[in-house]
Amino acid sequence: MHETNYPAILEHCNGCGICRDSCQLLRESGCTPFEMARQGVTLSEALSCSFCDACAAICPEKLSTGALCAARRREGVDSGEFEVDAFRYLFPDRPNNLMGMYRQHHGIDYSDLAPGANTGTCFFPGCTLMTYSPGLTREVFSRLQKSVQCRAIWTDCCGKLLEQLGLHGRLQLFQDRLRTYAHEHEIKRIITACPGCYYDLAKVFQSGDVIIQTVYETLDFKKAPGSTQLGCTVHDSCPDRFSGLFGSQVRTALQQQGVATPEMQHFGKTTICCGSGGQLSHFRPDFVDELVDQRQAEFIQTGANSMVAYCLSCVLKYDSMPNDLPVTHALNLLLDLEPDYRGAKQRAISMFDGPEGEQRWAAIMAD
């Protein structure tokens, strides 16, 4: 057991139970974080955590049950109890993975945008955006070329998924590779559209030799001169929960374009997970359904005509659910660009239909 994640909760949790209001796992278990830490987290409980940190946001001591679950996943991987290799089609450090196969199958390629070039400034769209929304990826890169002399695109992953699956050793190697790549290609500034990538890359390059910026602070979005448009409510991403950087920048850009931004009940620090975190869809689809239903109810209460998210994983989660929740990526709205990611999740699944699909699955799972 990775005991180093337990002492803070054992020492500081007073069992007030306030965190249960924001956490499905704690409500289901009936435990306080103290009780969970004392008796030990089961693997089933660890796989029921989205690592959204809503518990820490509401806790007076800022204690995170997610830390317990992350440690338990790592323990399960190390002991062989958690058969993580069954999910190797997701591993970003493997040459054959789901997103790579999707790009290959749909002819999505960025070789003309100077990947691998030596450059001071590069665009790091993140694996989800560059895979499922190539049109938006290219449009953002084009604008960055003109506005901040962004010379190349870096088509890689931040490695978050390795961390969520408990593959700590592989994560460390992956992050070392990112640092090496940045050094070899003389990268001094990374601009990203993904909140998960932003915060993870900030940790990878915490020495300060590479500056990490958001698309929203580098692009100048046109200001609308006229009247307020129909309102859009903003779904905040879990990685942005505590800093609120993306949420603030997106709201400011929308308001500058005359878009009203009424808030849902849970936003900013109290935002709820879309269900993508911690690969929850694989382990607890029932939890995902509850989260989506809650979000839909909160959206309806705002009276907004659509919901905007600045994480494409969140957008795709809501887009793939049969709930008719109108959602779009903030950049599509701000750049007046038609979405090209509608139905992407279903297209990814359909790649493995029929005899050819079976061959693709065999290839993606091959060691």
CSV table of C-alpha atoms in Angstrom, one decimal, residues 108-115 138 141 145 151-153:
chain,number,residue,atom,x,y,z
A,108,ILE,CA,-6.2,12.8,-39.8
A,109,ASP,CA,-2.6,13.9,-40.3
A,110,TYR,CA,-0.6,17.0,-39.3
A,111,SER,CA,2.7,16.3,-41.1
A,112,ASP,CA,2.3,19.5,-43.0
A,113,LEU,CA,2.3,21.6,-39.8
A,114,ALA,CA,5.9,21.1,-39.0
A,115,PRO,CA,5.7,18.6,-36.1
A,138,ARG,CA,-6.0,23.4,-37.7
A,141,PHE,CA,-3.0,26.6,-35.2
A,145,GLN,CA,0.8,31.3,-36.6
A,151,ARG,CA,5.8,27.7,-35.9
A,152,ALA,CA,5.0,24.0,-35.1
A,153,ILE,CA,2.4,21.7,-33.7
